[in-house]
PDB file of C-alpha atoms and ligand atoms in Angstrom:
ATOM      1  CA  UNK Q  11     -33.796 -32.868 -20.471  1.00 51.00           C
ATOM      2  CA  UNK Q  12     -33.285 -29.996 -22.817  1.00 58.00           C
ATOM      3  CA  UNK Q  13     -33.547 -30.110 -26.354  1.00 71.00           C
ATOM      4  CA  UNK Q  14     -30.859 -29.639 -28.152  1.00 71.00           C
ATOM      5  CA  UNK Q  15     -30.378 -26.642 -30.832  1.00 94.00           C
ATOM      6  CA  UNK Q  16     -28.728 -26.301 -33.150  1.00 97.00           C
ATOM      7  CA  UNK Q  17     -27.418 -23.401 -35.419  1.00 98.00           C
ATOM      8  CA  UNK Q  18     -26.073 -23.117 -38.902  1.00 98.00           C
ATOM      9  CA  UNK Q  19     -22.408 -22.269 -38.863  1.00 98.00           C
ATOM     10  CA  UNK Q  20     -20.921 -21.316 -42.670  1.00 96.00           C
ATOM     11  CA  UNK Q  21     -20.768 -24.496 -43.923  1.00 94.00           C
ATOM     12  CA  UNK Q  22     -22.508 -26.680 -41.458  1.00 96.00           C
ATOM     13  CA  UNK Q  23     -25.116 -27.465 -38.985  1.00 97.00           C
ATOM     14  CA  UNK Q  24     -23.872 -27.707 -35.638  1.00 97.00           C
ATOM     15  CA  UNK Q  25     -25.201 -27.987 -31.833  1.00 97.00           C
ATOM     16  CA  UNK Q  26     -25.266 -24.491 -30.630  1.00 95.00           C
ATOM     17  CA  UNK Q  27     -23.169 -25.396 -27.691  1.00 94.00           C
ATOM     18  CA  UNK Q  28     -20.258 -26.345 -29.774  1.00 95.00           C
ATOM     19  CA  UNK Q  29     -20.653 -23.487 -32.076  1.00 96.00           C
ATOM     20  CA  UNK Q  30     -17.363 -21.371 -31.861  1.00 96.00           C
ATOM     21  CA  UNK Q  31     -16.693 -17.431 -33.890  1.00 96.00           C
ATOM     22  CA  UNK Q  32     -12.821 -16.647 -33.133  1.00 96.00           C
ATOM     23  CA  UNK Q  33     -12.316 -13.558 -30.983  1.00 96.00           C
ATOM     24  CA  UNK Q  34     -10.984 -12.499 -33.727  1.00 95.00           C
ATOM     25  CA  UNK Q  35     -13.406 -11.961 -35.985  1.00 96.00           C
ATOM     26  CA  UNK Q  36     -14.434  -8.216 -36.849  1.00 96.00           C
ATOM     27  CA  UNK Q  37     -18.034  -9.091 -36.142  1.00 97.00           C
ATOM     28  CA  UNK Q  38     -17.485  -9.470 -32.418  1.00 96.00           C
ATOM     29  CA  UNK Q  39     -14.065  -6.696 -32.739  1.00 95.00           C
ATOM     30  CA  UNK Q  40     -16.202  -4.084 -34.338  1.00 95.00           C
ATOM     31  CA  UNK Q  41     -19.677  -4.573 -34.853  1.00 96.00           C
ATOM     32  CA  UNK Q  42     -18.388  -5.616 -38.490  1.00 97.00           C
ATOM     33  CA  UNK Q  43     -21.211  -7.690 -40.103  1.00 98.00           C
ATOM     34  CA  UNK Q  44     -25.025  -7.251 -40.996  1.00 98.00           C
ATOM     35  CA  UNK Q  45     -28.108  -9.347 -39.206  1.00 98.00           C
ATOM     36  CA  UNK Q  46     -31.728  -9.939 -40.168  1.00 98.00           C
ATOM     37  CA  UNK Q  47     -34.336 -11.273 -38.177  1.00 98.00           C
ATOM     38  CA  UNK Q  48     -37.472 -12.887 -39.683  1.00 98.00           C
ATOM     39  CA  UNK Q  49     -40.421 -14.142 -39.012  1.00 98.00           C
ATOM     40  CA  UNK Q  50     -41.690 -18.359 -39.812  1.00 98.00           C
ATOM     41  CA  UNK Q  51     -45.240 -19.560 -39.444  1.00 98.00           C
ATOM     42  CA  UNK Q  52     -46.137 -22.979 -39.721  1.00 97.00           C
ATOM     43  CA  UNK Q  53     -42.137 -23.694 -41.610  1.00 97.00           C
ATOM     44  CA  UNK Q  54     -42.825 -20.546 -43.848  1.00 97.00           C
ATOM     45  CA  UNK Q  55     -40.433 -17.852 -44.008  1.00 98.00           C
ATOM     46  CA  UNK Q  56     -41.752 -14.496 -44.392  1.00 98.00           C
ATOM     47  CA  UNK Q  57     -40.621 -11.865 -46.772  1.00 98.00           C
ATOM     48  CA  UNK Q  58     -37.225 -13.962 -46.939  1.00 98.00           C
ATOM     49  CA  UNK Q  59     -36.418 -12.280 -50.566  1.00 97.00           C
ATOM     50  CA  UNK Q  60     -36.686  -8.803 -49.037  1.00 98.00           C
ATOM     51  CA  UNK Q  61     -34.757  -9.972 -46.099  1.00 98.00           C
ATOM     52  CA  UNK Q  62     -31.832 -11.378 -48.177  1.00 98.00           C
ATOM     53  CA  UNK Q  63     -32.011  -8.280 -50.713  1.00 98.00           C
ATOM     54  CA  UNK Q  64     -31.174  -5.634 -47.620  1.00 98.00           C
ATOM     55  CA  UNK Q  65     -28.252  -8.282 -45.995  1.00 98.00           C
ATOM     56  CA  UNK Q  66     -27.045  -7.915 -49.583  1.00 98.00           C
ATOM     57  CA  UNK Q  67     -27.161  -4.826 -49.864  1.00 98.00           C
ATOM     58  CA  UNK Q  68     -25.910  -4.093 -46.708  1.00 98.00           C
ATOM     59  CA  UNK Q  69     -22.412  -6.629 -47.462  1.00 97.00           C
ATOM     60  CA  UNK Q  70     -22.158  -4.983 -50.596  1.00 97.00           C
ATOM     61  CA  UNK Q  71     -22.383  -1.193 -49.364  1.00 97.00           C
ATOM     62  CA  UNK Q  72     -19.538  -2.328 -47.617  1.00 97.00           C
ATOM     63  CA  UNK Q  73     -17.408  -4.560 -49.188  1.00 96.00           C
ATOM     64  CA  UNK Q  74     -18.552  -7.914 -47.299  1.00 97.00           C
ATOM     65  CA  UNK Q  75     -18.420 -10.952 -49.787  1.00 95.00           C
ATOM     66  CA  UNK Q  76     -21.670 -12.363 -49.994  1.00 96.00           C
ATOM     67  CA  UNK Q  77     -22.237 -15.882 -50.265  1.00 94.00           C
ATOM     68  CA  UNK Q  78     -22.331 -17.190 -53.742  1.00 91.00           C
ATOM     69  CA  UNK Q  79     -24.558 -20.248 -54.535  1.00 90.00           C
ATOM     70  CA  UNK Q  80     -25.526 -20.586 -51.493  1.00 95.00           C
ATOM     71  CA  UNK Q  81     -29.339 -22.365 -50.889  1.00 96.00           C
ATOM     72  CA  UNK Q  82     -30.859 -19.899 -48.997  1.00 97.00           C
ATOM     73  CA  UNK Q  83     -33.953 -21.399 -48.423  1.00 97.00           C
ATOM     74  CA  UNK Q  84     -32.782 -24.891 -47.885  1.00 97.00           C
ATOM     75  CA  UNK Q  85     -30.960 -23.868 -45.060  1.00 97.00           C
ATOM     76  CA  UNK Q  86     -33.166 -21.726 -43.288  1.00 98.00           C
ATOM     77  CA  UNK Q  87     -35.586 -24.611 -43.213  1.00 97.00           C
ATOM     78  CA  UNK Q  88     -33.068 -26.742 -42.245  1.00 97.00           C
ATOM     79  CA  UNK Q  89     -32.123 -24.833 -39.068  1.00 98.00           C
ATOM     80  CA  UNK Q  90     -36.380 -24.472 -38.189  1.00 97.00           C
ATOM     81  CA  UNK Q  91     -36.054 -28.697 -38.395  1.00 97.00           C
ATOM     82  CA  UNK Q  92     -33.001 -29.217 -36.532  1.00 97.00           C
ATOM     83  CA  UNK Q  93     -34.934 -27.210 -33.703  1.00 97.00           C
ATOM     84  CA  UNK Q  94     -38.606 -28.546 -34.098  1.00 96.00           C
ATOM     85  CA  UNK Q  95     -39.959 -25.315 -35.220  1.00 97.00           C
ATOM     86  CA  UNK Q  96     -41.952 -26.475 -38.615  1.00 96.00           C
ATOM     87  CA  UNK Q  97     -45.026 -25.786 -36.498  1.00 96.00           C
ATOM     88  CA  UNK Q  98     -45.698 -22.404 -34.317  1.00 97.00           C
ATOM     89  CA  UNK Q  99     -43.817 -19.116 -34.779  1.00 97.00           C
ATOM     90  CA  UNK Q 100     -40.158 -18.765 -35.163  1.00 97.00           C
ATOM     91  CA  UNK Q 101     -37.702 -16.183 -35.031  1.00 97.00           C
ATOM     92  CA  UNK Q 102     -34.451 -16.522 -37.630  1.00 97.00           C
ATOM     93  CA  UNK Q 103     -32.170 -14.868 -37.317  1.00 98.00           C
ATOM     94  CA  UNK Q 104     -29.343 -14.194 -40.191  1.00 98.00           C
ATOM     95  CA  UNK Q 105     -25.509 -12.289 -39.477  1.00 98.00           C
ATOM     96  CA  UNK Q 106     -22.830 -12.067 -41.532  1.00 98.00           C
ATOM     97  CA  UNK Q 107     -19.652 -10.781 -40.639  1.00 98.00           C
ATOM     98  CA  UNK Q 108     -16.909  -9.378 -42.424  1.00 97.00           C
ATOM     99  CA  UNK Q 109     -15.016 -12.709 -40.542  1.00 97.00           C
ATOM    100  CA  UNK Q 110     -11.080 -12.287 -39.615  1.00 95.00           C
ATOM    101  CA  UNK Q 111      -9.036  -9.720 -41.265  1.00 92.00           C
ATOM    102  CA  UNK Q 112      -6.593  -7.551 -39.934  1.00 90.00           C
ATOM    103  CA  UNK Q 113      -6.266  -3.817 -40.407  1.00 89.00           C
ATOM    104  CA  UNK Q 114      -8.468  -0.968 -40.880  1.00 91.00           C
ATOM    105  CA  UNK Q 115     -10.479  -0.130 -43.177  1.00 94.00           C
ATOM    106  CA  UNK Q 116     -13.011  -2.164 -44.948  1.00 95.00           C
ATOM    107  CA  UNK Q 117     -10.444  -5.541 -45.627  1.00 94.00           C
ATOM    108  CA  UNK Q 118     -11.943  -7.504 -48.575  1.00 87.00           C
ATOM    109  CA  UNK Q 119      -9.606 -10.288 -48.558  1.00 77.00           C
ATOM    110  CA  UNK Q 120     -11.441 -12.715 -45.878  1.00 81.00           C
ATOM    111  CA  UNK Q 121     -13.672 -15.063 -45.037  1.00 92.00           C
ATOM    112  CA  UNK Q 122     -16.909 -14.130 -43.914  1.00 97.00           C
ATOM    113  CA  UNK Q 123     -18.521 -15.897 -40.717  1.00 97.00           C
ATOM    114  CA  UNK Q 124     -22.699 -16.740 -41.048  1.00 98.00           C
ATOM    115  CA  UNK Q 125     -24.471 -17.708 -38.813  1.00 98.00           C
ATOM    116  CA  UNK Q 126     -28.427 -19.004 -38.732  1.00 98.00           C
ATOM    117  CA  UNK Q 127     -30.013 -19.257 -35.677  1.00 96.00           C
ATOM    118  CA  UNK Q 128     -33.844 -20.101 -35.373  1.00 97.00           C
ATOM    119  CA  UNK Q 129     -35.614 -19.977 -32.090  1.00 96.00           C
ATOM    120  CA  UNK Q 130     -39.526 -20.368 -30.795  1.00 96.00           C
ATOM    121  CA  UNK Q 131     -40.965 -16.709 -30.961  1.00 97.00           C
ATOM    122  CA  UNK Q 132     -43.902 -15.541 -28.368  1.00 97.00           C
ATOM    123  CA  UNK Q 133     -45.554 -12.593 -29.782  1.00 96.00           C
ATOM    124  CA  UNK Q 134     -47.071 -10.093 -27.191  1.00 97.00           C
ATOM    125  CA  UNK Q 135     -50.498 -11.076 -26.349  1.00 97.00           C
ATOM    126  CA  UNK Q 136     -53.888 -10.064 -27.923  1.00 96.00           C
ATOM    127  CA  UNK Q 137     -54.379  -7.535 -24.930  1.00 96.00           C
ATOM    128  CA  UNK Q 138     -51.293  -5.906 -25.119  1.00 97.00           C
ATOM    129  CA  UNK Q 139     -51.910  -5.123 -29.082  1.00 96.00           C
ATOM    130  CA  UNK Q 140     -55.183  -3.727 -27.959  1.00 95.00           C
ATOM    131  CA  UNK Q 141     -53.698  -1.717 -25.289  1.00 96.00           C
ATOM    132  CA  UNK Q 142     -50.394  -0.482 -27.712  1.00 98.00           C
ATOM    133  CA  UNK Q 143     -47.046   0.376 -26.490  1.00 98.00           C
ATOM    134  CA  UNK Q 144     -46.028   3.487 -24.692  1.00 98.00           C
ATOM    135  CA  UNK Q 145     -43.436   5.467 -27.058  1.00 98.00           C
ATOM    136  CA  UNK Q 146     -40.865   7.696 -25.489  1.00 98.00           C
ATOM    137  CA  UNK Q 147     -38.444   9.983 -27.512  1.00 98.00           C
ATOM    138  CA  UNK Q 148     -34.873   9.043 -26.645  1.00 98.00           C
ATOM    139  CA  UNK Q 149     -33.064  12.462 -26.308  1.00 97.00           C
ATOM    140  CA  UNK Q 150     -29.856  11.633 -28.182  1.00 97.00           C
ATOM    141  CA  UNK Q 151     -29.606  11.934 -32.127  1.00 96.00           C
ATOM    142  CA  UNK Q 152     -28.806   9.193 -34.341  1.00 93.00           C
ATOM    143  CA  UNK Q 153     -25.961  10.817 -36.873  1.00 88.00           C
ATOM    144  CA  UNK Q 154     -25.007   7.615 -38.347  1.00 86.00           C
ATOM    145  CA  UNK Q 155     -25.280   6.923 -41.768  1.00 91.00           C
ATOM    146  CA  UNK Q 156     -24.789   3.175 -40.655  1.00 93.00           C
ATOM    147  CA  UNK Q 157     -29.047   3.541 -39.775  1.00 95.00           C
ATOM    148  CA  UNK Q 158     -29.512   2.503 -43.383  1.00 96.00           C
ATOM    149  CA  UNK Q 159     -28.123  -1.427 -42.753  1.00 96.00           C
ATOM    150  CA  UNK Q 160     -28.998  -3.384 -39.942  1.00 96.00           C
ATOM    151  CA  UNK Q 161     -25.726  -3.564 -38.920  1.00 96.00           C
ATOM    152  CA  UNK Q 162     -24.058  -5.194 -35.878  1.00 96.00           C
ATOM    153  CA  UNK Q 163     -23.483  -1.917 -34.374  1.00 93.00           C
ATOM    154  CA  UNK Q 164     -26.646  -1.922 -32.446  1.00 94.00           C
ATOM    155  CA  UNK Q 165     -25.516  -0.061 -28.897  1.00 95.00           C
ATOM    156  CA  UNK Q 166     -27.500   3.187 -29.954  1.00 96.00           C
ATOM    157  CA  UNK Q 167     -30.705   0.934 -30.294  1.00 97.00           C
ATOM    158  CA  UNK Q 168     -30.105  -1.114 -27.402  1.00 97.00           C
ATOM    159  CA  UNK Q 169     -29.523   2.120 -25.178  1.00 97.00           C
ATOM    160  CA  UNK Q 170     -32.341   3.540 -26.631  1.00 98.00           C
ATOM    161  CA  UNK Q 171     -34.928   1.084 -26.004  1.00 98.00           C
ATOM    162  CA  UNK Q 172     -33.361   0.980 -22.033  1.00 98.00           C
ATOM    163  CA  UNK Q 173     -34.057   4.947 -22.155  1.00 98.00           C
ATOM    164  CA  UNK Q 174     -37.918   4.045 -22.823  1.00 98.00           C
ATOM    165  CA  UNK Q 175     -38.086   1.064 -20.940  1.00 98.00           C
ATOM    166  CA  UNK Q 176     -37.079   3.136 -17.421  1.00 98.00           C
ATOM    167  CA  UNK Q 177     -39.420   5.550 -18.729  1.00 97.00           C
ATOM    168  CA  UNK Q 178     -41.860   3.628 -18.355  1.00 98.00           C
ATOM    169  CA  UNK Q 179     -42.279   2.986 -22.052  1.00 98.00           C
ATOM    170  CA  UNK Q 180     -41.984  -0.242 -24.496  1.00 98.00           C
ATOM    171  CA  UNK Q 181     -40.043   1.771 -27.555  1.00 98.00           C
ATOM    172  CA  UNK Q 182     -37.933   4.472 -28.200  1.00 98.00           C
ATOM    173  CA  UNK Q 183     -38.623   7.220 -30.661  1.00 98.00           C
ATOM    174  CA  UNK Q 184     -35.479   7.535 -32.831  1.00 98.00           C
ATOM    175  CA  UNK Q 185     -34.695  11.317 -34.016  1.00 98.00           C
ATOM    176  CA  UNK Q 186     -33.065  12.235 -37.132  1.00 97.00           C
ATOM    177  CA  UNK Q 187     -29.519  14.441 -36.485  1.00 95.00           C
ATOM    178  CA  UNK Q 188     -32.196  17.435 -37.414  1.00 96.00           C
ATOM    179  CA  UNK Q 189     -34.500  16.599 -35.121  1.00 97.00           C
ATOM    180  CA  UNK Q 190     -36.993  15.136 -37.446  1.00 98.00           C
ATOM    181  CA  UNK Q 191     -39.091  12.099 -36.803  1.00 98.00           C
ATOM    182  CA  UNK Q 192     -36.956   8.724 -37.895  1.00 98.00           C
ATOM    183  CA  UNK Q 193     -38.509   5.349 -36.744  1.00 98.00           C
ATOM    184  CA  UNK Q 194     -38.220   3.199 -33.371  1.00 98.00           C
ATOM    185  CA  UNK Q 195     -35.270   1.676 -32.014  1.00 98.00           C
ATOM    186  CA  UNK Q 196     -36.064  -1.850 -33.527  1.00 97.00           C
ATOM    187  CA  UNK Q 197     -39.330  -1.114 -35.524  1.00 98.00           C
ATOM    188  CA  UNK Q 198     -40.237   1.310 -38.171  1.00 98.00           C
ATOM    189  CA  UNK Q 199     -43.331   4.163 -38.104  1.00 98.00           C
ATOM    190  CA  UNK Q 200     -46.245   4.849 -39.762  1.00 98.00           C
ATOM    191  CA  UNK Q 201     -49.246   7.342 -38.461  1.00 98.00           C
ATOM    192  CA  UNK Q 202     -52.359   8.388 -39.693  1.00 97.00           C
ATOM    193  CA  UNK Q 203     -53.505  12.123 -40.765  1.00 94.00           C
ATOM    194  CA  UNK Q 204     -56.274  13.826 -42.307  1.00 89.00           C
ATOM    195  CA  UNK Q 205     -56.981   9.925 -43.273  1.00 88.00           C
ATOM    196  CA  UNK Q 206     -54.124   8.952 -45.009  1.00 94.00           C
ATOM    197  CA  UNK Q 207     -51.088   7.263 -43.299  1.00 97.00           C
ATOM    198  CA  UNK Q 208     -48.104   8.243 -43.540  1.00 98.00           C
ATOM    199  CA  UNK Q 209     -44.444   7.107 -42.787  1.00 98.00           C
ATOM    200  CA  UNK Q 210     -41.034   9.651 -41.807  1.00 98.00           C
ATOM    201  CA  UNK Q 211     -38.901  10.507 -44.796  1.00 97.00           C
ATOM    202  CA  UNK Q 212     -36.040  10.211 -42.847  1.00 96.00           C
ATOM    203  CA  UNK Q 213     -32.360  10.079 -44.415  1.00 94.00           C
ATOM    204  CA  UNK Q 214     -30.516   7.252 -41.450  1.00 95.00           C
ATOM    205  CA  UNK Q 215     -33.390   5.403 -41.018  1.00 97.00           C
ATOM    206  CA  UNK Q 216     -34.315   1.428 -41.750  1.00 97.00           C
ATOM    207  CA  UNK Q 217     -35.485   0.688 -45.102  1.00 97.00           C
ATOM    208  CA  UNK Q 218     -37.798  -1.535 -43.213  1.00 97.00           C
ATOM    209  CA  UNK Q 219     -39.086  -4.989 -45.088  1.00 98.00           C
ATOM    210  CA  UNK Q 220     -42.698  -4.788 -42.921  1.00 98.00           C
ATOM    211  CA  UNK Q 221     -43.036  -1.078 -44.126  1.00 98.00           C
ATOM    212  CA  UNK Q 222     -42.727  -1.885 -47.586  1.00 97.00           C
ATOM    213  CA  UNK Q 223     -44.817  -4.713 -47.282  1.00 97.00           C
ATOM    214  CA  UNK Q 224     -47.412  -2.315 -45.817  1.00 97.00           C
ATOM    215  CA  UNK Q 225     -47.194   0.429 -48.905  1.00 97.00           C
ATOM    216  CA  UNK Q 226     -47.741  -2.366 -51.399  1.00 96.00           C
ATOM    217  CA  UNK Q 227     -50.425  -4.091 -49.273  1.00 95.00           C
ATOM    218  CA  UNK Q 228     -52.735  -0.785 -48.916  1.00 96.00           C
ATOM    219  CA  UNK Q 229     -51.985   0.453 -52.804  1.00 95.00           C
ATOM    220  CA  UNK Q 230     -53.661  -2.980 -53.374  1.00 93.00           C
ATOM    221  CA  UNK Q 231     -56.985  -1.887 -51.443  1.00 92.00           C
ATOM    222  CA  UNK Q 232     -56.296   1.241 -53.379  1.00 94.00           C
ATOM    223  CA  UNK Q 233     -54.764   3.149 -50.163  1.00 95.00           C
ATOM    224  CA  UNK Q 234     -52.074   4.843 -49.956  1.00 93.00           C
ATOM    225  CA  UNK Q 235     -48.349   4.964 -47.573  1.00 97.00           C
ATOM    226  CA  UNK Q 236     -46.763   8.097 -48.164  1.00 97.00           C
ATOM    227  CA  UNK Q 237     -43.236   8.877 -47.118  1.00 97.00           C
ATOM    228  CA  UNK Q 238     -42.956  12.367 -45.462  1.00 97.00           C
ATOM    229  CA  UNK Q 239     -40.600  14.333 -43.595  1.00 98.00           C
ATOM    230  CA  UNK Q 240     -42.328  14.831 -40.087  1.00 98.00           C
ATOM    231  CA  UNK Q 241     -41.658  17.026 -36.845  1.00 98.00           C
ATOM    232  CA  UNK Q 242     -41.783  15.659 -33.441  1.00 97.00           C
ATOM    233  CA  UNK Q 243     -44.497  18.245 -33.186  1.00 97.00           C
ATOM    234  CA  UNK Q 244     -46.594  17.030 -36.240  1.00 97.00           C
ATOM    235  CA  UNK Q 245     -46.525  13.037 -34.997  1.00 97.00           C
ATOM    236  CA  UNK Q 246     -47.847  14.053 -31.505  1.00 96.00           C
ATOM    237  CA  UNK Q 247     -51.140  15.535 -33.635  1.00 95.00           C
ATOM    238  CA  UNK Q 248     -51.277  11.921 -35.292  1.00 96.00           C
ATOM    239  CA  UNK Q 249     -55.268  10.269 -35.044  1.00 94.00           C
ATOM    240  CA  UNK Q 250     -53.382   7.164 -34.798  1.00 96.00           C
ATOM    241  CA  UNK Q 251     -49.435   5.904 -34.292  1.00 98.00           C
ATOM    242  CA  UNK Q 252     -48.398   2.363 -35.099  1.00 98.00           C
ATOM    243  CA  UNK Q 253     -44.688   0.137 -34.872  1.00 98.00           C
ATOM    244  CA  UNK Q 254     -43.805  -2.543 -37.176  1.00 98.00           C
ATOM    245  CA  UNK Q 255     -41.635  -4.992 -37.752  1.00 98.00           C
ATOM    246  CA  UNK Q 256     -41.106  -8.713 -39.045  1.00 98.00           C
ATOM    247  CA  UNK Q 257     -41.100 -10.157 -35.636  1.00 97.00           C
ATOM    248  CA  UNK Q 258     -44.206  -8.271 -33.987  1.00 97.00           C
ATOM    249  CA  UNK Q 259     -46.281  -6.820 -37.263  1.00 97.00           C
ATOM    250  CA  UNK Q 260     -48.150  -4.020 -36.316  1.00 97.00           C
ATOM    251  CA  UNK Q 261     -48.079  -2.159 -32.756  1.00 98.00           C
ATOM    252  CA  UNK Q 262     -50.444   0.370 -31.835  1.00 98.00           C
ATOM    253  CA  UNK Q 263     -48.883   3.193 -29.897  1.00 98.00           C
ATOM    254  CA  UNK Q 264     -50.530   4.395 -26.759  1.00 98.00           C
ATOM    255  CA  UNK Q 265     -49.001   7.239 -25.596  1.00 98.00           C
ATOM    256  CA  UNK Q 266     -46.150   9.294 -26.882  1.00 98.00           C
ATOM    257  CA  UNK Q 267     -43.694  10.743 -24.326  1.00 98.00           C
ATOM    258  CA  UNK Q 268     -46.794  10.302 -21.901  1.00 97.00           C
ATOM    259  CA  UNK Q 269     -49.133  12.096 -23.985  1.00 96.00           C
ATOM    260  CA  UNK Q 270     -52.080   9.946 -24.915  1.00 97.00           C
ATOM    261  CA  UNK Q 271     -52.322   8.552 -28.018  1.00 96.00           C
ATOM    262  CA  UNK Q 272     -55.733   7.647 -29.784  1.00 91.00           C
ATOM    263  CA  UNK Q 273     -55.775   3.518 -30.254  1.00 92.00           C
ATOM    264  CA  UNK Q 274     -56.764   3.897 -33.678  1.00 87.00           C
ATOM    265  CA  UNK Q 275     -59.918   0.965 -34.700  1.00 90.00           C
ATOM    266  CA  UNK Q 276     -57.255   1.040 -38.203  1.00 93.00           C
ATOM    267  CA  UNK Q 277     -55.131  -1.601 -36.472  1.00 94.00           C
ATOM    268  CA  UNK Q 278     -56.993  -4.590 -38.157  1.00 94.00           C
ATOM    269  CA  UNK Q 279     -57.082  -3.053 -41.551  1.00 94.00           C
ATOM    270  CA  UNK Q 280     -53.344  -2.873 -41.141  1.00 96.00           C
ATOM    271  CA  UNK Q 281     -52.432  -5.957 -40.068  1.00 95.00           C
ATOM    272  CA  UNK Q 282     -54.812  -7.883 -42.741  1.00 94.00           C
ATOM    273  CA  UNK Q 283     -53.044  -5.695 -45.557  1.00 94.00           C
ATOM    274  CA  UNK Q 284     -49.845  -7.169 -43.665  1.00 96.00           C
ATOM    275  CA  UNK Q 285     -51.080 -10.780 -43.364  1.00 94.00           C
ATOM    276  CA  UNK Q 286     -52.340 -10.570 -47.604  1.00 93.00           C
ATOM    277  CA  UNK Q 287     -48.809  -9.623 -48.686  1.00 94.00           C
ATOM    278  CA  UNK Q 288     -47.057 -12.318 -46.347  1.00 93.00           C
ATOM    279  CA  UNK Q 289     -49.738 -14.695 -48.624  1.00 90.00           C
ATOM    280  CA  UNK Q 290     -49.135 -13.019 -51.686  1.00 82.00           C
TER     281      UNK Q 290
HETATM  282  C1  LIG B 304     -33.868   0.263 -36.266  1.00 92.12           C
HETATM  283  C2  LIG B 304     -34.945  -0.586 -36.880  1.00 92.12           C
HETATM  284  N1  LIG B 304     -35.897   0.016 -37.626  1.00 92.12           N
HETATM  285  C3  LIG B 304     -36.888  -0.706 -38.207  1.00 92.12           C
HETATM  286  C4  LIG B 304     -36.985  -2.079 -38.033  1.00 92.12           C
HETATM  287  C5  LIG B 304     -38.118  -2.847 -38.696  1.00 92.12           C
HETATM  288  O1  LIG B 304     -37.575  -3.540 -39.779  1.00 92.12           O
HETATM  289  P1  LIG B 304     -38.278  -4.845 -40.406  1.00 92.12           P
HETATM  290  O2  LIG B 304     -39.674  -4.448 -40.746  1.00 92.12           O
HETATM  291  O3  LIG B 304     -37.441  -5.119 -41.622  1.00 92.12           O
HETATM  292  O4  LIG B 304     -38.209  -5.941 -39.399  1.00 92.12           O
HETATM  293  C6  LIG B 304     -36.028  -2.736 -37.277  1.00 92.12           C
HETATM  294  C7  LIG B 304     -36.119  -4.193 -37.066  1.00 92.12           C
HETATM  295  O5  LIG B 304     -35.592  -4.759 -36.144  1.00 92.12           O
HETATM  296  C8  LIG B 304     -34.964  -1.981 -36.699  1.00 92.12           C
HETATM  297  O6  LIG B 304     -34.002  -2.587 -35.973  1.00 92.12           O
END
């Protein structure tokens, strides 16, 4: 028989099957609402401060109440429990929604809907981290400012990724609206050059929590992450390419718009700096 699961619904913790959002609230009539996904080991949360700080953000940018007083923490763990997943890796997930409120606009007077969700997570295997992910550049321009928040609008990402995936390729290249280098459809960049690495200064894109995790894990081994603006052009002459983000850590990239990409032996030295700030 299968086991149930369950899923935190604003005030309670309820089986997922009997968990019910109204049509009409703005999350599912607009995209209206903010998610974050993190990553548990063992019943430990990681990075959840960073996580909550860009959901706040995020509510605030746009006039979402965020919950007051509410026990964070507590909760998360309680949804890993209700599900079994204090042992193994887990993917949460958080979204908030601006909740039912009519009119246009950004309506303040209202209710938001949360939801916490917490699932088993399967990384991709040891081979296919040695072997990295095809990257493909998806021709259309992101000219949202909305690329700052992980909001619910996520049909460019989603059509994005699909671009790469029928090319052949695991993740999408995300251009700026002037055609500089931005980040991946669901993970951020960083690339190595003249030995340093480097991330895109890009204006839409992800203030990503595994990217900033990186920058302060190599300053500790006295390395550095520096933010630049980069050219399509510039990335392909990269000595090494990698993805992040809280689900997956760090993703070598193998080949960029079928271009071979050197598997850099750096891999390891980024994810340890990853692993020592998820400790720290
Ligand atoms: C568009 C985009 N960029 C970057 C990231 C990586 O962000 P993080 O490291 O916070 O998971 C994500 C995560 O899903 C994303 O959706």
């Amino acid at each position: 028989m299968k086991k149930s699961e369950y899923v935190w619904l604003n005030e309670e913790l309820v089986l997922l099957d009997q968990a019910a959002v109204s049509v009409n609230d703005r999350g599912f009539l607009y995209g209206d609402g903010f998610f974050e996904t993190l990553r548990a080991e063992d019943g430990r949360i990681l990075f959840m401060p960073e996580h909550l700080a860009r959901l706040k953000a995020s509510a605030q940018a746009f006039r979402i109440p965020f919950p007051k007083k509410f026990s964070w923490e507590k909760r998360l763990h309680q949804v890993l429990a209700a599900n079994g997943l204090e042992r193994g890796l887990a993917r949460v997930k958080i979204l908030l929604t601006r909740g039912e409120a009519s009119g246009l606009g950004l309506p303040q007077e209202t209710w938001p809907t949360l939801v916490i969700w917490a699932q088993p997570y399967s990384p991709p295997a040891p081979e296919e981290y040695a072997r990295g992910w095809p990257l493909a550049t998806f021709p259309e321009r992101r000219t949202t400012f909305l690329g700052r928040h992980k909001s619910l609008n996520y049909l460019f990402y989603l059509a994005a990724r699909q671009y790469a995936l029928d090319q052949g390729a695991k993740e999408a290249l995300i251009l700026e609206a002037d055609g500089l280098v931005s980040e991946g459809a669901a993970t951020s960049l960083i690339y190595a050059r003249d030995g340093n690495f480097h991330t895109p200064l890009a204006a839409s894109a992800l203030p990503g929590v595994t990217i900033g995790a990186l920058g302060r894990g190599l300053a500790r081994q006295g390395l550095s992450l520096t933010t630049v603006p980069t050219t399509p052009a510039q990335l392909s002459l990269a000595s090494g390419i990698w993805l992040t983000n809280s689900l997956m850590g760090v993703m070598p990239v193998s080949s960029l718009d079928g271009m071979p990409v050197l598997i850099s032996p750096q891999t390891g030295l980024l994810q340890e700096c990853l692993n020592l700030e998820a400790q720290a």
